[in-house]
């Protein structure tokens, strides 16, 4: 791929913050968060928007680390994925978006899908109540439960979209896109 083509794609899609694809570690997530923080400061975003972007970014990156599977080595799973933070216009509204994509197995797909079904269609107040209930109950506190993290993401954005692409080998590409209105709190 030619780099000028990639640059044109990134400019056309409105990617203004950060794009990363590859192996993820906790220290790399911290470095990416620092880079994101610098970009947010350049854009002079409101505290509310920037906090929501950071929280969603960290949740998605941690989900990628927890669920990502390498097709090449069934015994050793590597956290590989893609995460993008940018802007776009949809339905005459300007949005910030955070997208993550990674490979998960069928068991994890079911767990994540159930978590997403739980939060679909809930308004902000219902999400807040569900979040508090889950925190009090201690559910999904330290495991891959597809619970409280997804609720936190849904609470902080205006829209969540997801997709599972079957790879035919017991694995799925899981894509999660969150969108926040640019005007929110600005």
Coordinates of C-alpha atoms in Angstrom, one line a residue:
X1 CA 0.0 0.0 0.0
X2 CA 1.3 3.4 -0.8
X3 CA 1.5 5.8 2.1
X4 CA 0.0 8.7 0.3
X5 CA -3.1 6.5 -0.3
X6 CA -3.3 5.7 3.4
X7 CA -3.0 9.4 4.3
X8 CA -5.8 10.2 1.9
X9 CA -8.1 7.6 3.4
X10 CA -7.4 8.8 6.9
X11 CA -8.1 12.4 5.9
X12 CA -11.3 11.5 4.0
X13 CA -12.6 9.5 7.0
X14 CA -11.9 12.3 9.4
X15 CA -9.5 10.4 11.6
X16 CA -8.0 13.1 13.7
X17 CA -6.7 11.5 16.8
X18 CA -5.2 8.0 16.6
X19 CA -5.2 4.8 14.8
X20 CA -3.4 1.6 16.0
X21 CA -3.4 -1.9 14.7
X22 CA -1.2 -4.7 16.1
X23 CA -0.2 -6.3 19.4
X24 CA -1.5 -4.7 22.6
X25 CA 0.0 -4.6 26.0
X26 CA -1.0 -2.6 29.1
X27 CA 2.1 -0.4 28.7
X28 CA 1.2 0.2 25.0
X29 CA -2.3 1.2 26.0
X30 CA -0.9 3.7 28.5
X31 CA 1.4 5.1 25.7
X32 CA -1.6 5.3 23.3
X33 CA -3.6 7.1 26.0
X34 CA -0.8 9.6 26.5
X35 CA -0.8 10.2 22.7
X36 CA -4.6 10.6 22.7
X37 CA -4.4 13.0 25.6
X38 CA -2.0 15.2 23.6
X39 CA -4.3 15.2 20.6
X40 CA -7.3 16.0 22.7
X41 CA -5.4 19.0 24.2
X42 CA -4.6 20.2 20.7
X43 CA -8.3 20.1 19.8
X44 CA -9.3 21.9 23.0
X45 CA -12.2 19.6 23.8
X46 CA -14.5 20.0 26.7
X47 CA -13.7 18.0 29.9
X48 CA -16.8 15.9 29.5
X49 CA -16.1 14.9 25.9
X50 CA -12.4 14.2 26.5
X51 CA -13.2 12.2 29.7
X52 CA -15.8 10.1 27.7
X53 CA -13.3 9.5 24.8
X54 CA -10.6 8.4 27.3
X55 CA -12.9 6.1 29.2
X56 CA -14.3 4.5 26.1
X57 CA -10.9 4.2 24.5
X58 CA -9.4 2.4 27.6
X59 CA -12.5 0.1 28.0
X60 CA -12.2 -0.9 24.3
X61 CA -8.5 -1.4 24.4
X62 CA -8.8 -3.5 27.6
X63 CA -11.6 -5.5 25.9
X64 CA -9.3 -6.1 23.0
X65 CA -6.6 -7.4 25.3
X66 CA -9.0 -9.6 27.2
X67 CA -10.8 -11.1 24.1
X68 CA -8.3 -11.0 21.2
X69 CA -7.2 -14.3 19.9
X70 CA -4.4 -15.1 17.5
X71 CA -5.4 -17.5 14.6
X72 CA -1.8 -18.6 14.4
X73 CA -1.3 -20.2 17.8
X74 CA -4.3 -21.9 19.5
X75 CA -2.3 -22.3 22.8
X76 CA -1.0 -18.8 23.1
X77 CA -3.5 -16.0 22.5
X78 CA -2.1 -12.6 21.6
X79 CA -4.0 -9.4 22.0
X80 CA -4.0 -8.1 18.5
X81 CA -6.5 -5.7 17.2
X82 CA -7.3 -2.3 15.6
X83 CA -8.4 0.8 17.5
X84 CA -9.3 4.1 15.8
X85 CA -10.4 7.4 17.3
X86 CA -11.7 10.1 14.9
X87 CA -14.5 12.3 13.8
X88 CA -17.3 11.9 11.2
X89 CA -20.5 13.4 10.1
X90 CA -23.7 11.3 10.0
X91 CA -27.3 12.5 9.5
X92 CA -26.0 16.1 9.6
X93 CA -24.5 15.5 13.1
X94 CA -20.8 15.7 13.9
X95 CA -19.5 12.8 16.0
X96 CA -16.4 11.6 17.7
X97 CA -16.0 7.9 17.3
X98 CA -13.9 5.1 18.8
X99 CA -13.8 1.8 16.9
X100 CA -12.2 -1.4 18.0
X101 CA -11.8 -4.6 16.1
X102 CA -10.3 -7.9 17.2
X103 CA -10.6 -11.6 16.9
X104 CA -12.6 -13.6 19.5
X105 CA -13.7 -17.2 19.8
X106 CA -17.2 -18.5 19.8
X107 CA -17.5 -18.7 23.5
X108 CA -16.5 -15.1 24.0
X109 CA -18.7 -14.0 21.2
X110 CA -21.7 -15.5 23.0
X111 CA -20.8 -13.7 26.2
X112 CA -20.2 -10.4 24.5
X113 CA -23.3 -10.7 22.4
X114 CA -25.4 -11.4 25.6
X115 CA -23.9 -8.3 27.2
X116 CA -24.7 -6.2 24.2
X117 CA -28.3 -7.5 24.1
X118 CA -28.7 -6.5 27.8
X119 CA -27.8 -2.9 27.1
X120 CA -29.5 -2.4 23.7
X121 CA -32.4 0.0 23.8
X122 CA -31.7 1.2 27.4
X123 CA -31.8 4.9 28.0
X124 CA -29.2 6.7 30.1
X125 CA -31.2 6.4 33.3
X126 CA -31.7 2.6 32.8
X127 CA -28.0 2.2 32.0
X128 CA -27.1 4.1 35.2
X129 CA -29.3 1.9 37.3
X130 CA -28.0 -1.3 35.6
X131 CA -24.4 -0.1 36.2
X132 CA -25.1 0.5 39.9
X133 CA -26.7 -2.9 40.2
X134 CA -23.8 -4.6 38.6
X135 CA -21.3 -2.7 40.7
X136 CA -23.1 -3.6 43.9
X137 CA -23.5 -7.2 42.9
X138 CA -19.8 -7.4 42.0
X139 CA -20.6 -9.2 38.8
X140 CA -18.0 -9.5 36.1
X141 CA -15.6 -7.6 38.3
X142 CA -12.3 -9.4 37.4
X143 CA -13.2 -11.7 34.5
X144 CA -14.3 -11.5 30.9
X145 CA -17.9 -11.0 31.7
X146 CA -18.9 -8.5 28.9
X147 CA -20.9 -6.7 31.6
X148 CA -19.9 -3.6 33.5
X149 CA -17.4 -2.4 30.9
X150 CA -20.0 -2.5 28.1
X151 CA -22.4 -0.7 30.3
X152 CA -19.8 2.0 31.1
X153 CA -19.2 2.4 27.3
X154 CA -22.9 2.7 26.6
X155 CA -23.4 5.3 29.4
X156 CA -20.7 7.5 27.9
X157 CA -21.7 7.6 24.3
X158 CA -24.7 8.4 22.2
X159 CA -24.7 5.3 20.0
X160 CA -23.1 1.8 20.0
X161 CA -22.9 -0.4 16.9
X162 CA -21.4 -3.8 16.7
X163 CA -20.7 -6.6 14.3
X164 CA -19.5 -10.1 14.3
X165 CA -17.9 -11.6 11.2
X166 CA -17.7 -15.4 11.2
X167 CA -14.2 -16.6 10.2
X168 CA -15.4 -20.1 9.8
X169 CA -12.9 -21.6 12.2
X170 CA -14.7 -20.9 15.5
X171 CA -13.4 -17.3 15.6
X172 CA -15.2 -14.1 14.8
X173 CA -14.0 -10.6 14.1
X174 CA -15.7 -8.4 16.6
X175 CA -16.1 -4.7 15.7
X176 CA -17.5 -2.2 18.2
X177 CA -18.1 1.4 17.2
X178 CA -19.1 4.1 19.7
X179 CA -20.2 7.6 18.7
X180 CA -20.4 10.8 20.8
X181 CA -22.1 14.0 19.6
X182 CA -19.4 16.7 19.1
X183 CA -21.6 19.3 20.7
X184 CA -22.2 17.2 23.8
X185 CA -20.9 19.4 26.7
X186 CA -18.9 21.7 24.3

